[in-house]
CSV table of C-alpha atoms in Angstrom, one decimal:
chain,number,residue,atom,x,y,z
A,1,MET,CA,0.0,0.0,0.0
A,2,ARG,CA,1.6,3.3,-1.1
A,3,PRO,CA,1.3,6.2,1.4
A,4,LEU,CA,-1.6,8.5,1.1
A,5,ALA,CA,0.4,11.5,2.1
A,6,VAL,CA,2.4,11.7,-1.2
A,7,GLY,CA,2.4,15.0,-3.1
A,8,LYS,CA,4.8,17.0,-5.1
A,9,LYS,CA,3.5,20.4,-4.1
A,10,LYS,CA,2.4,21.7,-0.7
A,11,PRO,CA,0.4,25.0,-0.5
A,12,GLY,CA,2.6,28.0,0.0
A,13,LEU,CA,2.4,29.7,3.4
A,14,ASP,CA,4.1,32.9,4.5
A,15,ARG,CA,6.7,32.9,7.3
A,16,VAL,CA,5.4,35.7,9.5
A,17,LEU,CA,6.1,34.4,13.1
A,18,GLY,CA,9.2,35.6,14.8
A,19,ARG,CA,10.6,34.8,18.3
A,20,ARG,CA,8.6,37.4,20.1
A,21,ASP,CA,5.5,36.3,18.4
A,22,LEU,CA,6.2,32.7,19.4
A,23,VAL,CA,6.7,33.5,23.1
A,24,LEU,CA,3.5,35.5,23.2
A,25,LEU,CA,1.7,32.7,21.2
A,26,PHE,CA,2.8,30.1,23.8
A,27,VAL,CA,1.7,32.4,26.7
A,28,VAL,CA,-1.8,33.0,25.3
A,29,ALA,CA,-2.2,29.4,24.1
A,30,VAL,CA,-1.2,27.7,27.3
A,31,ALA,CA,-2.2,30.2,30.0
A,32,ASN,CA,-5.9,30.2,29.5
A,33,LEU,CA,-7.4,32.1,32.4
A,34,ASN,CA,-10.9,31.0,31.5
A,35,LEU,CA,-10.0,27.5,32.7
A,36,ILE,CA,-9.0,28.7,36.2
A,37,PRO,CA,-12.5,28.9,37.6
A,38,ALA,CA,-13.4,25.3,36.5
A,39,ILE,CA,-10.2,24.1,38.1
A,40,SER,CA,-10.3,26.2,41.3
A,41,ALA,CA,-13.8,25.1,42.0
A,42,SER,CA,-12.4,21.8,43.1
A,43,GLY,CA,-10.7,23.4,46.0
A,44,PRO,CA,-7.2,23.7,47.5
A,45,VAL,CA,-6.3,20.2,46.3
A,46,THR,CA,-5.8,21.8,42.9
A,47,LEU,CA,-2.6,23.5,44.1
A,48,TRP,CA,-1.0,20.1,44.7
A,49,LEU,CA,-2.4,18.9,41.4
A,50,TRP,CA,-0.9,21.9,39.6
A,51,LEU,CA,2.6,21.1,41.0
A,52,LEU,CA,2.2,17.5,40.0
A,53,ALA,CA,1.0,18.4,36.4
A,54,LEU,CA,3.7,21.0,35.9
A,55,SER,CA,6.5,18.6,36.8
A,56,CYS,CA,5.2,15.4,35.3
A,57,PHE,CA,3.3,16.7,32.2
A,58,PHE,CA,4.2,20.3,31.3
A,59,TRP,CA,8.0,20.1,31.5
A,60,PRO,CA,8.0,16.7,29.7
A,61,GLN,CA,5.8,18.3,27.0
A,62,GLY,CA,8.3,21.1,26.5
A,63,ALA,CA,11.1,18.5,26.2
A,64,ALA,CA,9.1,16.5,23.7
A,65,VAL,CA,8.1,19.5,21.5
A,66,THR,CA,11.7,20.9,21.5
A,67,GLU,CA,13.1,17.5,20.4
A,68,LEU,CA,10.5,16.4,17.9
A,69,ALA,CA,10.1,19.8,16.3
A,70,GLN,CA,13.8,19.8,15.5
A,71,LYS,CA,13.7,16.2,14.3
A,72,TRP,CA,10.6,16.8,12.0
A,73,PRO,CA,10.1,20.5,11.4
A,74,GLY,CA,7.2,21.6,9.2
A,75,GLU,CA,3.5,22.1,9.2
A,76,GLY,CA,1.5,19.5,11.1
A,77,GLY,CA,3.0,19.2,14.6
A,78,ILE,CA,1.7,16.1,16.5
A,79,TYR,CA,0.0,14.9,13.3
A,80,LEU,CA,3.4,14.8,11.5
A,81,TRP,CA,5.3,13.3,14.4
A,82,ALA,CA,2.8,10.5,14.9
A,83,LYS,CA,2.7,9.7,11.2
A,84,ARG,CA,6.5,9.6,10.9
A,85,SER,CA,6.8,7.4,14.1
A,86,PHE,CA,3.9,5.0,13.8
A,87,GLY,CA,2.5,5.2,10.3
A,88,GLU,CA,-0.4,6.8,8.3
A,89,GLU,CA,-3.3,5.5,10.4
A,90,HIS,CA,-1.9,6.7,13.7
A,91,GLY,CA,-0.9,10.1,12.3
A,92,PHE,CA,-4.4,10.6,11.0
A,93,LEU,CA,-6.0,9.6,14.4
A,94,ALA,CA,-3.7,11.9,16.3
A,95,GLY,CA,-4.4,14.8,14.0
A,96,TRP,CA,-8.1,14.1,13.9
A,97,CYS,CA,-8.4,14.0,17.8
A,98,TYR,CA,-6.2,17.1,18.1
A,99,TRP,CA,-8.4,19.1,15.6
A,100,LEU,CA,-11.7,18.0,17.0
A,101,SER,CA,-10.6,18.6,20.6
A,102,ASN,CA,-10.1,22.2,19.7
A,103,VAL,CA,-13.5,22.3,17.8
A,104,PHE,CA,-14.9,21.4,21.2
A,105,TYR,CA,-12.5,23.7,23.1
A,106,LEU,CA,-13.1,26.9,21.1
A,107,PRO,CA,-16.8,27.1,22.2
A,108,THR,CA,-15.7,26.9,25.9
A,109,VAL,CA,-13.3,29.8,25.3
A,110,VAL,CA,-15.9,31.8,23.6
A,111,LEU,CA,-18.5,31.1,26.2
A,112,SER,CA,-16.2,32.2,29.0
A,113,CYS,CA,-15.5,35.4,27.0
A,114,VAL,CA,-19.2,36.1,27.0
A,115,GLY,CA,-19.4,35.4,30.8
A,116,VAL,CA,-16.6,37.9,31.4
A,117,ALA,CA,-17.7,40.5,28.9
A,118,VAL,CA,-21.0,41.2,30.8
A,119,TYR,CA,-18.8,42.6,33.7
A,120,VAL,CA,-17.5,45.3,31.4
A,121,ALA,CA,-21.0,46.8,31.0
A,122,GLY,CA,-21.9,46.6,34.7
A,123,PRO,CA,-24.1,44.6,37.0
A,124,LYS,CA,-27.4,45.3,35.1
A,125,ILE,CA,-26.6,42.9,32.3
A,126,GLN,CA,-24.5,40.3,34.2
A,127,LYS,CA,-27.6,38.0,34.5
A,128,LEU,CA,-27.6,37.7,30.7
A,129,ALA,CA,-24.6,35.3,31.0
A,130,ASP,CA,-27.2,32.6,32.0
A,131,SER,CA,-29.4,33.3,29.0
A,132,HIS,CA,-29.1,30.7,26.2
A,133,ALA,CA,-30.2,33.1,23.5
A,134,PHE,CA,-27.9,36.0,24.5
A,135,THR,CA,-24.9,33.7,25.1
A,136,GLY,CA,-25.4,31.8,21.8
A,137,ALA,CA,-25.9,34.9,19.7
A,138,THR,CA,-22.9,36.7,21.2
A,139,SER,CA,-20.7,33.6,20.8
A,140,PHE,CA,-21.6,33.3,17.2
A,141,LEU,CA,-20.6,36.9,16.5
A,142,ILE,CA,-17.2,36.3,18.3
A,143,ILE,CA,-16.5,33.2,16.2
A,144,LEU,CA,-17.4,35.1,13.0
A,145,PHE,CA,-15.0,37.9,14.0
A,146,LEU,CA,-12.2,35.4,14.6
A,147,LEU,CA,-13.0,33.7,11.3
A,148,VAL,CA,-12.7,36.9,9.3
A,149,LEU,CA,-9.5,37.9,11.2
A,150,ASN,CA,-7.8,34.6,10.5
A,151,VAL,CA,-8.8,34.2,6.9
A,152,ARG,CA,-7.1,37.6,6.5
A,153,GLY,CA,-3.9,35.9,7.6
A,154,LEU,CA,-1.5,35.4,10.5
A,155,SER,CA,0.3,38.7,9.6
A,156,LEU,CA,-2.9,40.3,11.0
A,157,GLY,CA,-4.3,37.5,13.2
A,158,LYS,CA,-1.1,37.2,15.2
A,159,TRP,CA,-1.6,40.7,16.6
A,160,ILE,CA,-4.8,39.7,18.5
A,161,SER,CA,-2.9,36.7,19.9
A,162,ASN,CA,0.0,39.0,20.9
A,163,LEU,CA,-2.4,41.5,22.6
A,164,GLY,CA,-4.2,38.5,24.2
A,165,ALA,CA,-0.8,37.4,25.7
A,166,LEU,CA,-0.1,40.8,27.1
A,167,GLY,CA,-3.6,41.0,28.5
A,168,THR,CA,-3.1,37.6,30.1
A,169,ILE,CA,0.1,38.6,31.7
A,170,GLY,CA,-1.2,42.0,32.8
A,171,GLY,CA,-4.5,40.6,34.1
A,172,ALA,CA,-2.8,37.7,36.0
A,173,ALA,CA,-0.4,40.2,37.6
A,174,ILE,CA,-3.2,42.5,38.8
A,175,ILE,CA,-5.2,39.5,40.1
A,176,CYS,CA,-2.2,38.3,42.1
A,177,LEU,CA,-1.7,41.9,43.4
A,178,LEU,CA,-5.4,42.1,44.5
A,179,ALA,CA,-5.0,38.8,46.3
A,180,MET,CA,-2.0,40.0,48.2
A,181,LEU,CA,-3.8,43.2,49.3
A,182,THR,CA,-6.9,41.1,50.3
A,183,LEU,CA,-4.7,38.8,52.3
A,184,TYR,CA,-3.0,41.7,54.0
A,185,HIS,CA,-6.2,43.7,54.9
A,186,ASN,CA,-9.0,41.1,55.2
A,187,GLY,CA,-7.4,37.6,55.5
A,188,SER,CA,-7.9,34.6,53.3
A,189,ALA,CA,-10.7,32.2,52.4
A,190,LEU,CA,-7.8,29.6,52.1
A,191,HIS,CA,-6.3,28.3,55.4
A,192,PRO,CA,-3.2,26.1,55.8
A,193,ALA,CA,-5.4,23.3,57.2
A,194,ASP,CA,-7.3,23.2,53.8
A,195,LEU,CA,-4.1,22.1,52.1
A,196,HIS,CA,-4.2,18.8,54.0
A,197,THR,CA,-6.3,16.8,51.6
A,198,ASN,CA,-6.8,13.0,51.9
A,199,PHE,CA,-8.7,12.7,48.6
A,200,HIS,CA,-11.8,11.3,50.3
A,201,ASP,CA,-13.9,12.8,47.6
A,202,TRP,CA,-13.0,10.9,44.4
A,203,ARG,CA,-14.6,13.6,42.3
A,204,LEU,CA,-11.7,15.9,43.2
A,205,LEU,CA,-9.5,13.9,40.9
A,206,ALA,CA,-11.5,15.1,37.9
A,207,ALA,CA,-9.6,18.4,38.0
A,208,PHE,CA,-6.3,16.6,37.1
A,209,GLY,CA,-7.4,15.9,33.6
A,210,THR,CA,-8.5,19.5,33.1
A,211,ILE,CA,-5.2,20.8,34.5
A,212,CYS,CA,-3.2,18.6,32.1
A,213,TYR,CA,-5.3,19.8,29.3
A,214,SER,CA,-4.9,23.5,30.3
A,215,LEU,CA,-1.1,23.0,30.1
A,216,ILE,CA,-1.3,21.9,26.4
A,217,GLY,CA,-0.2,24.4,23.8
A,218,LEU,CA,3.6,24.2,23.5
A,219,ASP,CA,3.1,22.2,20.4
A,220,LEU,CA,0.8,24.7,18.8
A,221,ALA,CA,3.5,26.6,16.9
A,222,SER,CA,4.8,23.3,15.4
A,223,ILE,CA,1.4,23.0,13.7
A,224,MET,CA,2.3,26.2,11.9
A,225,GLY,CA,5.9,25.1,11.3
A,226,ASP,CA,6.1,26.4,7.8
A,227,GLU,CA,5.0,29.9,8.9
A,228,ILE,CA,7.9,30.4,11.5
A,229,ARG,CA,11.0,32.3,10.8
A,230,ASP,CA,14.1,30.3,11.6
A,231,PRO,CA,12.2,27.6,13.6
A,232,ARG,CA,15.3,25.7,14.7
A,233,ARG,CA,16.7,28.7,16.4
A,234,ASN,CA,13.6,30.5,17.7
A,235,LEU,CA,11.4,27.6,18.7
A,236,PRO,CA,13.3,26.1,21.7
A,237,ILE,CA,13.9,29.5,23.3
A,238,ALA,CA,10.3,30.5,22.8
A,239,ILE,CA,9.1,27.2,24.4
A,240,LEU,CA,11.2,27.8,27.5
A,241,LEU,CA,10.3,31.4,28.0
A,242,GLY,CA,6.6,31.0,27.2
A,243,GLY,CA,6.3,27.8,29.3
A,244,VAL,CA,7.8,29.4,32.4
A,245,ILE,CA,5.6,32.4,32.2
A,246,ALA,CA,2.4,30.3,31.6
A,247,GLY,CA,3.2,28.0,34.6
A,248,LEU,CA,3.7,31.0,36.9
A,249,ILE,CA,0.4,32.6,35.7
A,250,TYR,CA,-1.6,29.4,36.3
A,251,PHE,CA,-0.4,28.7,39.8
A,252,GLY,CA,-0.5,32.3,40.9
A,253,THR,CA,-4.1,32.9,39.7
A,254,THR,CA,-5.4,29.7,41.1
A,255,LEU,CA,-3.9,30.6,44.5
A,256,SER,CA,-5.5,34.1,44.2
A,257,MET,CA,-8.9,32.6,43.4
A,258,LEU,CA,-8.8,30.4,46.5
A,259,ILE,CA,-7.6,33.3,48.7
A,260,ALA,CA,-10.5,35.5,47.4
A,261,MET,CA,-13.5,33.2,47.9
A,262,PRO,CA,-14.6,29.8,49.2
A,263,GLN,CA,-14.6,27.1,46.5
A,264,LYS,CA,-18.4,26.6,46.7
A,265,GLU,CA,-18.9,30.2,45.5
A,266,ILE,CA,-16.7,29.9,42.4
A,267,GLY,CA,-18.6,29.9,39.2
A,268,VAL,CA,-17.2,28.0,36.2
A,269,LEU,CA,-17.8,30.7,33.6
A,270,ALA,CA,-17.1,34.0,35.3
A,271,GLY,CA,-15.3,32.9,38.5
A,272,ILE,CA,-12.3,35.1,37.7
A,273,LEU,CA,-14.5,38.2,37.7
A,274,GLN,CA,-16.4,37.0,40.8
A,275,ALA,CA,-13.1,36.8,42.6
A,276,ILE,CA,-12.0,40.2,41.3
A,277,ASN,CA,-15.3,41.7,42.5
A,278,VAL,CA,-14.8,40.3,46.0
A,279,MET,CA,-11.2,41.4,46.2
A,280,SER,CA,-11.8,44.8,44.8
A,281,ALA,CA,-14.7,45.4,47.3
A,282,ARG,CA,-12.6,44.3,50.2
A,283,THR,CA,-9.6,46.5,49.2
A,284,GLY,CA,-11.7,49.5,48.2
A,285,LEU,CA,-10.6,49.3,44.5
A,286,VAL,CA,-14.0,48.8,43.0
A,287,GLY,CA,-13.1,50.8,39.9
A,288,VAL,CA,-10.7,48.1,38.6
A,289,VAL,CA,-13.5,45.6,37.9
A,290,ALA,CA,-14.6,46.9,34.5
A,291,PRO,CA,-11.0,47.6,33.2
A,292,LEU,CA,-9.9,44.2,34.3
A,293,ALA,CA,-12.9,42.6,32.7
A,294,LEU,CA,-12.0,44.3,29.4
A,295,LEU,CA,-8.4,43.1,29.8
A,296,GLU,CA,-9.6,39.6,30.5
A,297,CYS,CA,-11.8,39.7,27.4
A,298,ILE,CA,-8.8,40.7,25.3
A,299,ALA,CA,-6.8,37.8,26.8
A,300,ILE,CA,-9.6,35.3,26.1
A,301,LEU,CA,-10.0,36.5,22.5
A,302,GLY,CA,-6.3,36.1,22.1
A,303,THR,CA,-6.5,32.5,23.3
A,304,ALA,CA,-9.4,31.8,21.0
A,305,SER,CA,-7.6,33.3,18.0
A,306,ALA,CA,-4.4,31.3,18.8
A,307,TRP,CA,-6.2,28.0,18.9
A,308,PHE,CA,-8.5,28.9,16.0
A,309,SER,CA,-5.6,29.8,13.7
A,310,GLY,CA,-3.4,26.9,14.9
A,311,ALA,CA,-5.7,23.9,15.2
A,312,ALA,CA,-7.7,24.8,12.0
A,313,ARG,CA,-4.5,24.1,10.1
A,314,LEU,CA,-4.6,20.4,10.9
A,315,PRO,CA,-7.5,19.5,8.6
A,316,PHE,CA,-5.8,21.8,6.0
A,317,VAL,CA,-2.7,19.6,6.2
A,318,ALA,CA,-4.8,16.4,6.2
A,319,GLY,CA,-6.8,17.8,3.3
A,320,VAL,CA,-3.7,18.2,1.2
A,321,ASP,CA,-2.7,14.7,2.2
A,322,ARG,CA,-6.1,13.4,0.9
A,323,TYR,CA,-7.4,11.9,4.1
A,324,LEU,CA,-10.2,14.4,4.0
A,325,PRO,CA,-12.0,15.9,1.0
A,326,PRO,CA,-9.2,17.8,-0.9
A,327,ILE,CA,-11.3,21.0,-0.9
A,328,ILE,CA,-10.3,21.4,2.7
A,329,GLY,CA,-6.7,22.0,1.6
A,330,ARG,CA,-7.6,25.0,-0.5
A,331,VAL,CA,-5.5,28.1,0.1
A,332,HIS,CA,-6.9,31.6,-0.3
A,333,PRO,CA,-5.6,33.0,-3.5
A,334,ARG,CA,-4.9,36.5,-2.0
A,335,TYR,CA,-4.2,35.9,1.7
A,336,HIS,CA,-2.5,32.5,1.4
A,337,THR,CA,-4.5,31.1,4.3
A,338,PRO,CA,-6.4,27.7,4.6
A,339,TYR,CA,-9.7,29.5,4.4
A,340,VAL,CA,-11.9,26.4,3.8
A,341,SER,CA,-10.5,24.7,6.9
A,342,LEU,CA,-11.0,27.9,8.9
A,343,ILE,CA,-14.6,28.1,7.8
A,344,LEU,CA,-15.3,24.4,8.6
A,345,PHE,CA,-13.8,25.0,12.1
A,346,ALA,CA,-16.0,28.0,12.7
A,347,VAL,CA,-19.2,26.2,11.5
A,348,LEU,CA,-18.6,23.1,13.7
A,349,SER,CA,-17.8,25.2,16.8
A,350,SER,CA,-21.0,27.3,16.3
A,351,LEU,CA,-23.1,24.1,16.0
A,352,LEU,CA,-21.6,22.7,19.2
A,353,ILE,CA,-22.5,25.9,21.1
A,354,ALA,CA,-26.1,25.5,19.9
A,355,THR,CA,-26.4,21.8,20.8
A,356,SER,CA,-24.4,21.9,24.1
A,357,PHE,CA,-27.2,23.7,26.0
A,358,LEU,CA,-29.8,20.9,25.4
A,359,GLY,CA,-31.2,19.7,28.7
A,360,VAL,CA,-28.7,21.5,30.9
A,361,SER,CA,-27.6,24.9,32.1
A,362,VAL,CA,-25.0,27.1,30.3
A,363,GLY,CA,-22.5,26.1,33.0
A,364,GLU,CA,-23.0,22.3,32.6
A,365,GLY,CA,-22.9,22.7,28.8
A,366,TYR,CA,-19.5,24.4,29.2
A,367,LEU,CA,-18.2,21.6,31.4
A,368,THR,CA,-19.4,18.8,29.1
A,369,MET,CA,-17.6,20.4,26.1
A,370,LEU,CA,-14.5,21.1,28.2
A,371,ASP,CA,-14.2,17.5,29.4
A,372,LEU,CA,-14.7,16.1,25.9
A,373,ALA,CA,-12.0,18.4,24.7
A,374,VAL,CA,-9.7,17.1,27.5
A,375,ILE,CA,-10.2,13.5,26.4
A,376,LEU,CA,-9.7,14.1,22.7
A,377,GLN,CA,-6.6,16.3,23.3
A,378,LEU,CA,-4.8,13.9,25.7
A,379,VAL,CA,-5.0,11.1,23.0
A,380,PRO,CA,-2.5,13.0,20.6
A,381,SER,CA,-0.5,13.9,23.7
A,382,ALA,CA,0.0,10.2,24.3
A,383,TYR,CA,1.2,9.9,20.7
A,384,MET,CA,3.6,12.7,21.2
A,385,PHE,CA,5.3,11.1,24.3
A,386,LEU,CA,5.3,7.7,22.6
A,387,ALA,CA,6.9,9.3,19.5
A,388,LEU,CA,9.6,10.9,21.8
A,389,LEU,CA,10.3,7.5,23.4
A,390,LYS,CA,10.6,5.7,20.1
A,391,HIS,CA,12.8,8.5,18.7
A,392,THR,CA,15.0,8.5,21.7
A,393,TRP,CA,15.7,4.8,21.5
A,394,ALA,CA,16.0,4.5,17.8
A,395,GLU,CA,19.2,3.1,16.3
A,396,GLY,CA,21.8,5.6,15.2
A,397,VAL,CA,19.5,8.6,15.9
A,398,ILE,CA,21.1,12.0,16.6
A,399,LEU,CA,19.6,13.5,19.7
A,400,ASN,CA,19.5,17.2,20.7
A,401,ALA,CA,19.3,16.4,24.4
A,402,ASN,CA,20.6,13.7,26.8
A,403,LYS,CA,19.1,10.2,26.2
A,404,GLY,CA,18.3,9.6,29.9
A,405,TYR,CA,16.7,13.1,30.2
A,406,LEU,CA,14.4,12.5,27.2
A,407,THR,CA,13.5,9.0,28.4
A,408,VAL,CA,12.4,10.2,31.9
A,409,ASN,CA,10.3,13.0,30.3
A,410,ALA,CA,8.7,10.6,27.9
A,411,VAL,CA,7.7,8.1,30.7
A,412,ALA,CA,6.5,10.9,33.1
A,413,GLY,CA,4.5,12.5,30.3
A,414,LEU,CA,2.9,9.2,29.4
A,415,CYS,CA,1.9,8.4,33.0
A,416,ALA,CA,0.4,11.8,33.5
A,417,THR,CA,-1.5,11.6,30.2
A,418,PHE,CA,-3.0,8.2,30.9
A,419,ILE,CA,-4.1,9.3,34.4
A,420,GLY,CA,-5.6,12.5,32.9
A,421,LEU,CA,-7.5,10.4,30.4
A,422,ILE,CA,-9.0,8.2,33.0
A,423,VAL,CA,-10.1,10.9,35.5
A,424,ALA,CA,-11.5,13.1,32.7
A,425,PHE,CA,-14.5,10.8,32.7
A,426,ILE,CA,-15.2,11.6,36.4
A,427,PRO,CA,-17.7,14.5,36.6
A,428,SER,CA,-16.7,17.4,38.8
A,429,ARG,CA,-18.8,18.5,41.7
A,430,GLN,CA,-20.3,21.3,39.7
A,431,VAL,CA,-22.2,18.7,37.5
A,432,ASN,CA,-25.7,18.0,38.7
A,433,SER,CA,-27.1,15.9,35.8
A,434,VAL,CA,-24.4,13.2,36.0
A,435,TRP,CA,-26.2,10.7,33.7
A,436,ILE,CA,-26.8,13.4,31.0
A,437,TYR,CA,-23.2,14.4,31.4
A,438,GLU,CA,-21.8,10.9,31.0
A,439,ALA,CA,-24.1,10.1,28.1
A,440,LYS,CA,-23.0,13.2,26.2
A,441,LEU,CA,-19.3,12.4,26.9
A,442,ILE,CA,-19.5,8.8,25.8
A,443,ALA,CA,-21.6,9.6,22.8
A,444,GLY,CA,-19.2,12.3,21.8
A,445,CYS,CA,-16.2,9.9,22.0
A,446,VAL,CA,-18.1,7.3,19.9
A,447,ILE,CA,-19.0,9.8,17.2
A,448,VAL,CA,-15.5,11.2,17.0
A,449,PHE,CA,-13.7,7.9,16.7
A,450,SER,CA,-16.3,6.5,14.3
A,451,LEU,CA,-15.9,9.4,12.0
A,452,ALA,CA,-12.1,9.0,12.1
A,453,LEU,CA,-12.5,5.4,11.1
A,454,PHE,CA,-14.9,6.3,8.3
A,455,PHE,CA,-12.7,9.0,6.7
A,456,TYR,CA,-9.5,6.9,7.0
A,457,GLN,CA,-11.2,3.8,5.4
A,458,ARG,CA,-12.7,6.0,2.7
A,459,ALA,CA,-9.2,7.3,1.9
A,460,LEU,CA,-7.8,3.7,1.8
A,461,ARG,CA,-10.5,2.6,-0.7
A,462,LYS,CA,-9.8,5.7,-2.8
A,463,ALA,CA,-6.1,5.0,-2.8
A,464,ARG,CA,-6.7,1.4,-4.1
A,465,THR,CA,-8.6,2.7,-7.1
A,466,VAL,CA,-6.9,6.0,-8.0
A,467,PRO,CA,-3.7,5.8,-10.2
A,468,ALA,CA,-0.5,6.8,-8.4
A,469,ASP,CA,0.0,10.0,-10.5
A,470,ALA,CA,-3.5,11.1,-9.7
A,471,GLU,CA,-2.6,11.3,-6.0
A,472,LEU,CA,-0.4,14.3,-6.5
A,473,VAL,CA,-1.8,17.5,-5.1
A,474,PRO,CA,-3.4,19.5,-7.9
A,475,GLU,CA,-1.9,22.8,-8.9
A,476,GLU,CA,-5.1,24.7,-7.8
A,477,TYR,CA,-4.1,23.9,-4.1
A,478,GLY,CA,-0.8,25.7,-4.5
A,479,ALA,CA,0.0,29.2,-3.4
């Protein structure tokens, strides 16, 4: 069987991402403050889980991306690494899960943006965050805005990601400062005794999968490998700087949330702004709420744009490789962007927002999509660590780091990934309709993997009947 991924001509993409852009991209892609409320709501145990995930998942991820991106540079990231390591079928499955995980994840980012945005306009409209109609319509407009921006190209789209990164850093710094002032003047809702957790509530473990998922993103730039200037030089440094900043942001803001308010009062959509409201009232700085809400909106939009532009390129690469209908691989004749793939991403995300509210509240719809995204994203992460392990122990391979160091990171990352996959099926304590939640989660996984099998088998059948020279990428898909 000849490979399906053969083609003489890949679509031309412009190299527009420099080192600064990469650092800011990693910050805004990894440090997603909209995930903090869903994690912090599990209580003080999350502080220990953060330390565990940072050491056993996040650092190994950085080691894996740095090594594999230098071994196999180019557009595709995990999709490319899995394909080169384990073959066509595994590469397609890794890319498929990565892409769809972000189709599910983008709506959660957009929903949290709506939940935060109502604080910009004041308390009179904050109750609209619970309205399905308002939330759905506003989310659609945000996705449409992101679509237009990214079809226009990374030369423009990267700026909202850069602004989002600066908003994330600035917002996190102010939140931590407010927490310090609150601790000094009014005391803390978090007490040392709260840190002694015996895990008697098994549902607390559900947060670990979400934490691992929140730390994913260091591989995002590798998906856009053909659009990075001097990737071998700029990528490793950007991964280190962006990763350290993101890790500090996550731990600091989670600690600030727990200092500000009891875990039972933390809302999953607008918990950050709830904490800011409480801390600003206690410190007499009420005027910072609206500006911080605006800053947080910019940060969340930056996160959404980063994942929109990055993850939408995976079906573009797979479209060129003929796994999916080749129209998905079309490049815009003027802007040189994978516009059909971007449109598909936007349409599917909009449909998910509309269907996620069925039978549950906005908050539970958010959690269901988030946990499904966690499961789907950790599958390609497992492929990444397996690829690192295979690459490290291959005969005659030239490594960019110590063999023992890479092996330890690969094993630690695999263990954390498999634990995260298992606990992702455990509903958090914020879920009331457990059976509806589990049914949607299982049904979502079945649909995703069934579709993957369908498209891959379809491509195999086509490869058996199409002549070898007809598999080449048509000229119309070029730049």
